[in-house]
CSV table of C-alpha atoms in Angstrom, one decimal:
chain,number,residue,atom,x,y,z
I,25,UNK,CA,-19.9,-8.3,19.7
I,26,UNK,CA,-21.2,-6.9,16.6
I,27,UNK,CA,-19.3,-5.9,13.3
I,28,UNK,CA,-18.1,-2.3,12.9
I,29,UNK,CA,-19.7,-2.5,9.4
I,30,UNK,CA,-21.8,-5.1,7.7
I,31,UNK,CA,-20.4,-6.3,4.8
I,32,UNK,CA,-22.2,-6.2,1.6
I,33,UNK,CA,-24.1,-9.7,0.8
I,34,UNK,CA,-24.2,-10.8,-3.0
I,35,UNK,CA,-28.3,-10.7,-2.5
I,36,UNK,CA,-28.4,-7.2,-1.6
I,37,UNK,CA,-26.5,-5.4,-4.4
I,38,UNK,CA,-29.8,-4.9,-6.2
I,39,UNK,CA,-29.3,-3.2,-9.6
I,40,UNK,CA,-29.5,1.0,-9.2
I,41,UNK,CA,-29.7,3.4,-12.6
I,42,UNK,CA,-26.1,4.5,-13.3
I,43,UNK,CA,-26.1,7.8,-12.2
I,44,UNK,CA,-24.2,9.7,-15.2
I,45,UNK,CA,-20.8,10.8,-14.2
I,46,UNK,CA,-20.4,14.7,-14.1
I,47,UNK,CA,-18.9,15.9,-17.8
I,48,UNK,CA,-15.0,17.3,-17.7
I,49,UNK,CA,-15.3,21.2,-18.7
I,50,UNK,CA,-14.7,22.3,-21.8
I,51,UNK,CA,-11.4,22.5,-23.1
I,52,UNK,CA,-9.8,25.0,-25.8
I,53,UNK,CA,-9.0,21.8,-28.2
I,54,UNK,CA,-10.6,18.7,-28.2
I,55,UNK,CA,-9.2,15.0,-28.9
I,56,UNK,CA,-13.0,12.9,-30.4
I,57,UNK,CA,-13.6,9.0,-30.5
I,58,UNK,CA,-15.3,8.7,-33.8
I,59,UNK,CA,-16.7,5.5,-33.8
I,60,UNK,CA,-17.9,4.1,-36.8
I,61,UNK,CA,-20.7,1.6,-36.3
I,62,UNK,CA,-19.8,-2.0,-37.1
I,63,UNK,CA,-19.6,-5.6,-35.1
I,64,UNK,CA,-16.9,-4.2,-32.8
I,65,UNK,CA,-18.5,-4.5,-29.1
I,66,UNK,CA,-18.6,-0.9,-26.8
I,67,UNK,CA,-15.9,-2.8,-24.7
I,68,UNK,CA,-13.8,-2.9,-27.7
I,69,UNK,CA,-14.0,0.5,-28.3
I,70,UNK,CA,-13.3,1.6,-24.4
I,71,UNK,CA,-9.6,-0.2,-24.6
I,72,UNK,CA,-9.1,1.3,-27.5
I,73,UNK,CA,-9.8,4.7,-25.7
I,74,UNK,CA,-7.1,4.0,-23.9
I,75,UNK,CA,-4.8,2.6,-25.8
I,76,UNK,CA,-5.7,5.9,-28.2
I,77,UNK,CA,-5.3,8.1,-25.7
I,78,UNK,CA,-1.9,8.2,-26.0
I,79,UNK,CA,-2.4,11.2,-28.3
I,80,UNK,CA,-3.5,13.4,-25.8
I,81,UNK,CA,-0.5,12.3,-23.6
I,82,UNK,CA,2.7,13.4,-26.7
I,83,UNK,CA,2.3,14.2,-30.0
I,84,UNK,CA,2.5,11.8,-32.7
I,85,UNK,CA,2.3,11.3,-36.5
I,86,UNK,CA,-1.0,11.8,-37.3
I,87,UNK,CA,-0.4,9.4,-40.2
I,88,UNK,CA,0.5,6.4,-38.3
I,89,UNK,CA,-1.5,3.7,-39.0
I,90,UNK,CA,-4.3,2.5,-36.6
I,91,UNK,CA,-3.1,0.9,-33.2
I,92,UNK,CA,-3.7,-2.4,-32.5
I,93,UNK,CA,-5.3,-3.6,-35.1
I,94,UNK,CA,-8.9,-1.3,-34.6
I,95,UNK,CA,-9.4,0.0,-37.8
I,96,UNK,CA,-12.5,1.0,-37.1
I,97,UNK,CA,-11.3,3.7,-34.6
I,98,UNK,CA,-10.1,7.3,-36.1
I,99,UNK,CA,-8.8,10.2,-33.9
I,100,UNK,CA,-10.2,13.3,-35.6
I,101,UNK,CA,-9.3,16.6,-34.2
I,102,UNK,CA,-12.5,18.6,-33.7
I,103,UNK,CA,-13.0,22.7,-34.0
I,104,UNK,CA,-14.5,23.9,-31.1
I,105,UNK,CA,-17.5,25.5,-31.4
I,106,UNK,CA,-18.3,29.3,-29.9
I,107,UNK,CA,-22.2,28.0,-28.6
I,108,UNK,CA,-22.6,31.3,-27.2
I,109,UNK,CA,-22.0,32.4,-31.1
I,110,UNK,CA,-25.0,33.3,-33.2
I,111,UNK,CA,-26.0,30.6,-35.6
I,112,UNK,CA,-23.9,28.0,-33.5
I,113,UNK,CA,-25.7,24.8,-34.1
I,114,UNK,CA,-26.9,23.8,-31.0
I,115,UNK,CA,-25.8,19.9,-31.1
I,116,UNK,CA,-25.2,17.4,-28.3
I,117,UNK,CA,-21.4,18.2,-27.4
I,118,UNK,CA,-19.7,14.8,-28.4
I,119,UNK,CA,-17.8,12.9,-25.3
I,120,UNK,CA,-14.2,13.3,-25.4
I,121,UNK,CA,-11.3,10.7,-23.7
I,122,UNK,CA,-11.3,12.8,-20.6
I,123,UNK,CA,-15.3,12.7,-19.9
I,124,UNK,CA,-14.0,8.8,-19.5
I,125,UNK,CA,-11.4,9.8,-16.6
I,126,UNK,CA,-12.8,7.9,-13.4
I,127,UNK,CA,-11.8,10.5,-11.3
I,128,UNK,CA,-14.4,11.2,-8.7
I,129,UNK,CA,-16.9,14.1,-8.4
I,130,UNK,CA,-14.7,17.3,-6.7
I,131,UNK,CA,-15.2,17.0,-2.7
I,132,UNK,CA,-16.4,13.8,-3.2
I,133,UNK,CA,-15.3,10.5,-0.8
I,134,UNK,CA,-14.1,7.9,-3.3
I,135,UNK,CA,-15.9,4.8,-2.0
I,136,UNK,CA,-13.6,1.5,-2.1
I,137,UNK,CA,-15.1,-1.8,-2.3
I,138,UNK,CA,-12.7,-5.0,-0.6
I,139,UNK,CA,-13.4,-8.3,0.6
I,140,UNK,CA,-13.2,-8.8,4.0
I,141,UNK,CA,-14.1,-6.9,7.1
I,142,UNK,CA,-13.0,-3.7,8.7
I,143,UNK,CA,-9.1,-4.6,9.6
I,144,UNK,CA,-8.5,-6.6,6.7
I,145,UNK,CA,-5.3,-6.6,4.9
I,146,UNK,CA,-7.4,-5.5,1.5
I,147,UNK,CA,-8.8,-2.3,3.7
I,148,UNK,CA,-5.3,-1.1,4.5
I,149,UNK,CA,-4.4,-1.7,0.8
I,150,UNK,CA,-7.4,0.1,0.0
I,151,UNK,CA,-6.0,3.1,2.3
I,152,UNK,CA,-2.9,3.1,1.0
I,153,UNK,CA,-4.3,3.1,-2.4
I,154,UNK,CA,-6.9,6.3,-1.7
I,155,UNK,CA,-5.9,7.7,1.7
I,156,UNK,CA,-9.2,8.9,2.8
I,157,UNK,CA,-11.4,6.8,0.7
I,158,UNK,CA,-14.6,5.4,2.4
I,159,UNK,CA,-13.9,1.9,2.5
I,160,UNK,CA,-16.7,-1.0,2.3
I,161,UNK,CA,-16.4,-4.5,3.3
I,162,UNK,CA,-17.7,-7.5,0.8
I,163,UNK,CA,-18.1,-11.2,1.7
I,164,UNK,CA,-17.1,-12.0,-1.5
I,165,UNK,CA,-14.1,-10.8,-4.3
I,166,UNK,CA,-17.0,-11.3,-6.9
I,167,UNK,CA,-19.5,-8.8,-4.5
I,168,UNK,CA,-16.6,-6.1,-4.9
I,169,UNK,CA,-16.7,-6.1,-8.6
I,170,UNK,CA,-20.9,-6.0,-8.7
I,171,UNK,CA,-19.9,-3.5,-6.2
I,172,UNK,CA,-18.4,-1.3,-8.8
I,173,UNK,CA,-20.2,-2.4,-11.9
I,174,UNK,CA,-23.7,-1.3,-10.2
I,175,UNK,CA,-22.1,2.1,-8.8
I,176,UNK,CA,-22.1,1.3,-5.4
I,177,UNK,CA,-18.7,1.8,-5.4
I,178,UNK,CA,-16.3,3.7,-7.7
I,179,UNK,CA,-13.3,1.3,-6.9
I,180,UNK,CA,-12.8,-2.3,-5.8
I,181,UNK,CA,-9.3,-3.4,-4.5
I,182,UNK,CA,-8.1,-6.8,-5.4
I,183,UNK,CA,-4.9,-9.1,-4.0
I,184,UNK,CA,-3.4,-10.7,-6.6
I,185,UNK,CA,0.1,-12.1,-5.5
I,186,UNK,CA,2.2,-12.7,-2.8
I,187,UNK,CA,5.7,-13.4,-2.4
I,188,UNK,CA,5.4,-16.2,-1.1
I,189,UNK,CA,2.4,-17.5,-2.0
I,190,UNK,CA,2.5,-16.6,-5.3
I,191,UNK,CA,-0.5,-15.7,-7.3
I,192,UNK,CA,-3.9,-15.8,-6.4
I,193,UNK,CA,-5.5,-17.6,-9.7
I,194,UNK,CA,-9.0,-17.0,-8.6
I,195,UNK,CA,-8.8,-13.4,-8.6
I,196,UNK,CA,-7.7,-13.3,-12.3
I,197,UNK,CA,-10.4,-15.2,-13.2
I,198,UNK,CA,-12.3,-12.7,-12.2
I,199,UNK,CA,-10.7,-10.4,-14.2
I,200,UNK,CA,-11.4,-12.3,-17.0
I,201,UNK,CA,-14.8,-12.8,-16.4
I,202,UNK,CA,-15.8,-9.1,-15.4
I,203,UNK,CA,-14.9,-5.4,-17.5
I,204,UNK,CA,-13.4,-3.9,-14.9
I,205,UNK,CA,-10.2,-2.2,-15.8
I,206,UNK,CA,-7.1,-1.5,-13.7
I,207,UNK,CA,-5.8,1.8,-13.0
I,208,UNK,CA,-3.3,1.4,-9.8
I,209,UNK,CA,-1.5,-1.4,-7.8
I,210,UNK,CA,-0.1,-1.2,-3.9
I,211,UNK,CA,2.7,-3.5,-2.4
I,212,UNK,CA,1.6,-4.2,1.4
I,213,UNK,CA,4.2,-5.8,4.0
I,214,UNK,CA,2.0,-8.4,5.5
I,215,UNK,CA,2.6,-7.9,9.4
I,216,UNK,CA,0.6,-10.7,10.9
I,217,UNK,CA,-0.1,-10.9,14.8
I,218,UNK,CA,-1.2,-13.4,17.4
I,219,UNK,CA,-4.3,-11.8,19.1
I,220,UNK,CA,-6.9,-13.1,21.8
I,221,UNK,CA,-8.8,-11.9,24.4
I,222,UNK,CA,-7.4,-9.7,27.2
I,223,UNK,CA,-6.1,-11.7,29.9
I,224,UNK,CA,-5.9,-15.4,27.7
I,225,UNK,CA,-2.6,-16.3,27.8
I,226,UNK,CA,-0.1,-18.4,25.4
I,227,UNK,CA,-0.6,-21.3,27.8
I,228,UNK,CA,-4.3,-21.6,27.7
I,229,UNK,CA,-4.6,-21.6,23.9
I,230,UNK,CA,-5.8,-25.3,22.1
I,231,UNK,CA,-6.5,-23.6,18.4
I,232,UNK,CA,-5.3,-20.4,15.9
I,233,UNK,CA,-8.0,-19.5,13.4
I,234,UNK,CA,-6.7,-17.4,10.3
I,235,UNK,CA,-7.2,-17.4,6.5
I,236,UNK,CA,-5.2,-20.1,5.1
I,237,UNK,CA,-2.2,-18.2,3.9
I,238,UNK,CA,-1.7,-16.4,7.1
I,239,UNK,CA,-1.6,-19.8,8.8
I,240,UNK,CA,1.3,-20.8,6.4
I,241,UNK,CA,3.1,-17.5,6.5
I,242,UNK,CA,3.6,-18.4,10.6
I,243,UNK,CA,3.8,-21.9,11.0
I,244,UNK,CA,7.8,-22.0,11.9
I,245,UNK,CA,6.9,-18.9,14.5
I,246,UNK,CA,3.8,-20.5,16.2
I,247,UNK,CA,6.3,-23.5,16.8
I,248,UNK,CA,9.5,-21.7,18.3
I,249,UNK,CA,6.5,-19.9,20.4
I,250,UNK,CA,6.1,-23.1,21.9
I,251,UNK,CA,2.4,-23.4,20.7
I,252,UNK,CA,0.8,-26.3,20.5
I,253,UNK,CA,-1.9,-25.5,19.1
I,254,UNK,CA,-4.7,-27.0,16.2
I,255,UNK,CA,-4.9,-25.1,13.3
I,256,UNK,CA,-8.2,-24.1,11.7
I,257,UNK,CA,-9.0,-22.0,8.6
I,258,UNK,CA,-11.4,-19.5,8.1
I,259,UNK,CA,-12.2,-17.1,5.3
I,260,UNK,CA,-9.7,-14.2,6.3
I,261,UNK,CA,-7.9,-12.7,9.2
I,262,UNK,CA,-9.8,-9.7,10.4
I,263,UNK,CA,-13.1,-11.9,10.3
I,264,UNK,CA,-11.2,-14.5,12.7
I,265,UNK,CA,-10.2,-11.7,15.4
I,266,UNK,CA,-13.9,-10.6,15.1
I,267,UNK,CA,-15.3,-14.1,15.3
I,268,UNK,CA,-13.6,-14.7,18.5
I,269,UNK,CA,-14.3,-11.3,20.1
I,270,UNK,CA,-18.1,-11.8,18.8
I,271,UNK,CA,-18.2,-15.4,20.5
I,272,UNK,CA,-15.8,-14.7,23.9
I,273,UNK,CA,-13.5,-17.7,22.6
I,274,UNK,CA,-11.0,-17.9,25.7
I,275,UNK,CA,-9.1,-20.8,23.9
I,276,UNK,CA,-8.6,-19.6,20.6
I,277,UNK,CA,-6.1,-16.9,19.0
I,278,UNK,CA,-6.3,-15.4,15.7
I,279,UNK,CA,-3.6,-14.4,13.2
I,280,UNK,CA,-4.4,-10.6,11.6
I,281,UNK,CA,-3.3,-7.2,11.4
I,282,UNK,CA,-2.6,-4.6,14.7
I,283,UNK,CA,-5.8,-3.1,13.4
I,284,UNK,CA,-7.7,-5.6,14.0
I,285,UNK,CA,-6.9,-6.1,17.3
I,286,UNK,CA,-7.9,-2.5,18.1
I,287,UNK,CA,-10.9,-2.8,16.2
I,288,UNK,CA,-12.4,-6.0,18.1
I,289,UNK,CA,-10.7,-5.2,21.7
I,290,UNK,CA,-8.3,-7.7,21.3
I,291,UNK,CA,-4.7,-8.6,22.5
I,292,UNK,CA,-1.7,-8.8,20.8
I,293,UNK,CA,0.4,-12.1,22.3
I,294,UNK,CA,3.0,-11.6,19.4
I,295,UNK,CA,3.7,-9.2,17.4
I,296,UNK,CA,5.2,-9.6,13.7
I,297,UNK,CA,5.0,-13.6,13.9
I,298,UNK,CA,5.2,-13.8,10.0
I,299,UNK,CA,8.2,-16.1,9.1
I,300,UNK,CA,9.5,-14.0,6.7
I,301,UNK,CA,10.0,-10.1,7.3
I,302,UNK,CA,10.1,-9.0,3.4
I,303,UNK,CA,6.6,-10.7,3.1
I,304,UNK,CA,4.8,-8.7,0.3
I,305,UNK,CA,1.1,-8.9,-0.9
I,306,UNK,CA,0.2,-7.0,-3.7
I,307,UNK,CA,-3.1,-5.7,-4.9
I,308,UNK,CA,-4.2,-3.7,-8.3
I,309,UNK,CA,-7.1,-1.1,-8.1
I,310,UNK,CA,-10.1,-1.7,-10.2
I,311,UNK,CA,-12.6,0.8,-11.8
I,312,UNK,CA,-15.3,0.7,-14.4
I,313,UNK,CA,-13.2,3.0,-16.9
I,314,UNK,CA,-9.7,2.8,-17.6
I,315,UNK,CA,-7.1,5.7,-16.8
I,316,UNK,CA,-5.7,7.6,-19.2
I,317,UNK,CA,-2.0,6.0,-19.7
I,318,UNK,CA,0.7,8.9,-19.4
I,319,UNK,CA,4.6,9.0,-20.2
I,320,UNK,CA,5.9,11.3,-17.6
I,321,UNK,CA,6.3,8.7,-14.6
I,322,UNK,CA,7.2,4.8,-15.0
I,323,UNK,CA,3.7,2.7,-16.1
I,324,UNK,CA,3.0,-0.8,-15.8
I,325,UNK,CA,0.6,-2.3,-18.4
I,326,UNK,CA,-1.1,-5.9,-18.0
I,327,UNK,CA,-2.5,-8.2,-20.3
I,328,UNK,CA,-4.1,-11.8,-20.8
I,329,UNK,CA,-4.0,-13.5,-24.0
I,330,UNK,CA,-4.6,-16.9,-25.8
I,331,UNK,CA,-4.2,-18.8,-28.7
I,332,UNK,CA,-5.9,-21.8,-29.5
I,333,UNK,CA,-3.5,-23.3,-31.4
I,334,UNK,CA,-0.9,-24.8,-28.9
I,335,UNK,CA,1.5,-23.1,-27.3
I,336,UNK,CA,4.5,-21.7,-29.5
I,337,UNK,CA,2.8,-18.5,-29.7
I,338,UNK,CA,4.8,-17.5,-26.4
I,339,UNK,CA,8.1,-17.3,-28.1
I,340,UNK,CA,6.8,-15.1,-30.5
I,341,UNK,CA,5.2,-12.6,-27.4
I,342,UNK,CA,8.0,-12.8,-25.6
I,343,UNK,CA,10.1,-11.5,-28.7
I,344,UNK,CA,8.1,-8.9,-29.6
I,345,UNK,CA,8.7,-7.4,-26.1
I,346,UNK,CA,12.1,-8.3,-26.3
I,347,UNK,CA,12.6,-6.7,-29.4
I,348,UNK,CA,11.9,-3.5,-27.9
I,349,UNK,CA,13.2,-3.7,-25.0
I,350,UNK,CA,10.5,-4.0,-22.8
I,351,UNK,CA,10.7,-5.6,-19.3
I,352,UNK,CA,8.5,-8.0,-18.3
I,353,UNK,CA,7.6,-7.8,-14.2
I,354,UNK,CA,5.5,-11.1,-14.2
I,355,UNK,CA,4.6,-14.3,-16.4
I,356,UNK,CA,2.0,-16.8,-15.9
I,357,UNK,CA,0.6,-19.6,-17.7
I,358,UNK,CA,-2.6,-20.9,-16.7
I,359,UNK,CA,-3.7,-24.6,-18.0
I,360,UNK,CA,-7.4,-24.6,-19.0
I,361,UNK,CA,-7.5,-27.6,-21.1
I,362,UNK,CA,-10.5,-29.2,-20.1
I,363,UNK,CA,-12.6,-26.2,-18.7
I,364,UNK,CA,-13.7,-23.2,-21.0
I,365,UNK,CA,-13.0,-20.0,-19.9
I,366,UNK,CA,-16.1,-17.7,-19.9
I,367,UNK,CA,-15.2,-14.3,-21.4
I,368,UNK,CA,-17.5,-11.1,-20.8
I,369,UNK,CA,-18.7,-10.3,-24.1
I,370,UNK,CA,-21.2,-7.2,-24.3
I,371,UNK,CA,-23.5,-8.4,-26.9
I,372,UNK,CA,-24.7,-11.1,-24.4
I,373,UNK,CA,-25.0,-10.8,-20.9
I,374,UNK,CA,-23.9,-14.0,-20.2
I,375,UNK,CA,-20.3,-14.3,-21.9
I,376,UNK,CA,-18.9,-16.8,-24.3
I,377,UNK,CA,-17.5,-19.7,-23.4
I,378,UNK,CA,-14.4,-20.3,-25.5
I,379,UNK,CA,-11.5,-23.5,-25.1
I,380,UNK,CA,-8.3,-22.6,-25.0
I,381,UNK,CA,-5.2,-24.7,-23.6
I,382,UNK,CA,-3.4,-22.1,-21.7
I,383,UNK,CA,-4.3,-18.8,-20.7
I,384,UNK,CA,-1.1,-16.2,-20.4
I,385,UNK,CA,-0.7,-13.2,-17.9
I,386,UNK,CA,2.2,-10.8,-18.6
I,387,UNK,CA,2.7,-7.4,-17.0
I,388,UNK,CA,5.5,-5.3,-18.5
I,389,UNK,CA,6.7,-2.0,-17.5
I,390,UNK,CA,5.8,0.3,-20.2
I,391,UNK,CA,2.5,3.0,-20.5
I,392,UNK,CA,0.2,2.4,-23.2
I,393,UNK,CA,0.9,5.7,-23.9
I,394,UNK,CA,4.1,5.0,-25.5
I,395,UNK,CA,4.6,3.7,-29.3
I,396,UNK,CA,6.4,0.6,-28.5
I,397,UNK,CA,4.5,-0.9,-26.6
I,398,UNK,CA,1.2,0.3,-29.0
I,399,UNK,CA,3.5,-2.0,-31.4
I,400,UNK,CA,4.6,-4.8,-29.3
I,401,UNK,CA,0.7,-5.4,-28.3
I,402,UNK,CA,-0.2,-4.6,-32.0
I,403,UNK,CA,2.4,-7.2,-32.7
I,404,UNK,CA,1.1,-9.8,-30.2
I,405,UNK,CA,-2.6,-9.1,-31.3
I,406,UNK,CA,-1.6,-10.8,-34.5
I,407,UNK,CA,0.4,-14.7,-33.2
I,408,UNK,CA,-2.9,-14.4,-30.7
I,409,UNK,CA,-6.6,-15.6,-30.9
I,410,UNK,CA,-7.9,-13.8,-28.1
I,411,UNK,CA,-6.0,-10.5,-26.3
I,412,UNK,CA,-7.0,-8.5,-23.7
I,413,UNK,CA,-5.6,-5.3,-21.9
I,414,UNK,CA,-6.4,-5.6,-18.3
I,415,UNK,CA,-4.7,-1.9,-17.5
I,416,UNK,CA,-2.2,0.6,-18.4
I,417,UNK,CA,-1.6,2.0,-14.8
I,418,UNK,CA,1.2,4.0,-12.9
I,419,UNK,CA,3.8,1.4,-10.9
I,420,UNK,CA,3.9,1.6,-7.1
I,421,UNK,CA,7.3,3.0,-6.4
I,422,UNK,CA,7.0,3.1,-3.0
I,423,UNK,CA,10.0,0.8,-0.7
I,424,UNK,CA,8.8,-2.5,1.0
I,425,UNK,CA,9.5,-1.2,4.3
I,426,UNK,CA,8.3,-2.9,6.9
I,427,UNK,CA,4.7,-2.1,8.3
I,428,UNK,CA,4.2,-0.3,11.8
I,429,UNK,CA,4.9,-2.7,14.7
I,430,UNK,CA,8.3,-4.4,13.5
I,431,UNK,CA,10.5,-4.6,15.9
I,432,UNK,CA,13.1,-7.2,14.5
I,433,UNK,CA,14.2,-5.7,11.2
């Protein structure tokens, strides 16, 4: 049986011209970038954006001093020009914040890239994410980003922790090593089934194929099922349903989503076999430009830093969030003593490598938008050797209700 959709291979994401997203209309006042040219990269200047664009969010003292550090960004308010006025001077119109808004084209589908294939946790998340959305499969995390960095897509969809797995390190390397910016996250329940062919029974099964985690997340369940049964890891858990649908396995059973079962004409033996029913995955939302942080619903920001000077520069991060009495959602130290970590830098295509003992991810629930956490970060920027802001998004309030199918809660 063949796949609903093929996904996307690393080798054929040749490079297309950017097509030039559509400009916002004009507006009665306008909030400029004025960017005075020095070694500061473009990248620089795009966080800045955001962090910036605060301004247009609430009014503020137009004589604070310059956040985070970038004094080589000014907000300016610019006169609009009449151009239908005689003598206007007909000039380029300069770009505002908003022409950076990644919001798609009016009426268009918003095309979301995931690893995976069609029935994969990811998709859902993707769904969730942009109900609607035209979803597209990758056989690799790193294809999704290239997905969105050469406008194939306009959004790639990312897992990044689980609750019981805990975080997915890979992935935020990737983050690291791409400019891709966050501007959303989803919570999934993770509802796992057994499936197999139509007429296989329990009793005739030797093996369960699933991604890793999924095998894990079921082990105590496949044994009170009475299963004995090898175990045997594949990439992920839509692509083992469709692997044993494709090859008429008889013996075998995967471990995936309803979906997937429907998808590849498959049975469900048991139905919500994860061990534990609050099982959570959650994913952020990737996109070439980042969002413009807001104030009026609660905001989550994350960010990576470094310093490469041991590590007592986390008790002085930690209190300047404390300080202001900013919560902090997650955590995480990563060791990288005897690796470098290769950093996208936009004078050179192929990064920097740079040594640093631990890397540190923090997300804290507070919007760029607001002036303590402009200071907290301006504050960190300053114990730190290397900071970046991954995303200023809004939080997924929605409850961790159990998925469709659960029967035992």
């Amino acid at each position: 049986m063949q796949s609903l959709a093929q996904p996307h291979s690393i080798f054929n994401l040749a490079p297309r011209t950017p097509r030039i997203p559509a400009l916002a209309a004009s507006r009665s006042a306008r909030l400029v970038c004025v960017y005075k040219f020095d070694s500061s990269a473009r990248s620089d200047w795009q966080s800045s954006c955001a962090i910036l664009a605060s301004n247009v969010a609430q009014q503020r003292d137009p004589n604070d001093t310059p956040v985070n550090g970038h004094k080589t960004l000014d907000l300016v308010p610019v006169p609009v020009v009449d151009t239908n006025a005689a003598g206007a001077l007909n000039h380029p119109k300069p770009l505002t914040i908003t022409d950076l808004s990644p919001a798609p084209i009016h009426g268009a589908t918003l095309r979301v890239a995931y690893q995976g294939v069609p029935g994969a946790y990811s998709e859902a998340a993707a769904g969730k994410a942009y109900p609607n959305c035209d979803a597209i499969p990758c056989d690799q995390f790193e294809v999704a980003f290239q997905a969105v960095e050469l406008w194939i897509a306009d959004r790639a969809v990312l897992p990044v922790e689980n609750s019981l797995g805990g975080s997915i390190h890979r992935n935020y390397d990737l983050l690291l090593r791409h400019r891709l910016h966050i501007v959303g996250e989803v919570q999934l329940p993770v509802h796992h089934c057994l499936l197999a062919l139509p007429g296989v029974r329990k009793e005739y099964l030797s093996r369960v194929i699933s991604h890793p985690q999924a095998l894990a997340q079921c082990e105590h369940t496949l044994t009170k099922l009475g299963l004995r049964v090898a175990r045997e890891a594949v990439d992920d858990t839509a692509g083992a349903a469709e692997y044993i649908a494709a090859h008429s396995l008889h013996d075998t059973a995967a471990i995936a989503s309803a979906r997937a079962a429907e998808l590849y004409g498959l049975n469900i033996l048991a139905d919500g076999i994860q061990d534990d029913s609050s099982n959570v995955t959650r994913f952020v939302m990737l996109a070439r430009e980042p969002i413009i942080p807001r104030t009026d619903r609660p905001f989550k920001t994350s960010i990576v830093f470094a310093h490469d000077k041991g590590t007592s520069v986390l008790f002085k991060v930690l209190s300047a969030f404390a300080f202001r009495n900013i919560s902090l959602t997650k955590i995480e130290s990563r060791p990288h003593r005897n690796r470098p970590i290769r950093l996208v830098d936009d004078a050179s295509l192929g990064g920097t490598a740079k040594h640093f003992e631990y890397m540190f991810y923090v997300d804290f629930e507070a919007s760029m938008a607001e002036v303590r956490a402009q200071n907290a970060l301006a504050e960190v920027q300053e114990f730190t050797s290397f900071l970046r802001v991954l995303g200023s998004y809004p939080m997924d309030m929605t409850p961790w209700c159990p998925s469709r199918g659960h029967h035992h809660h």
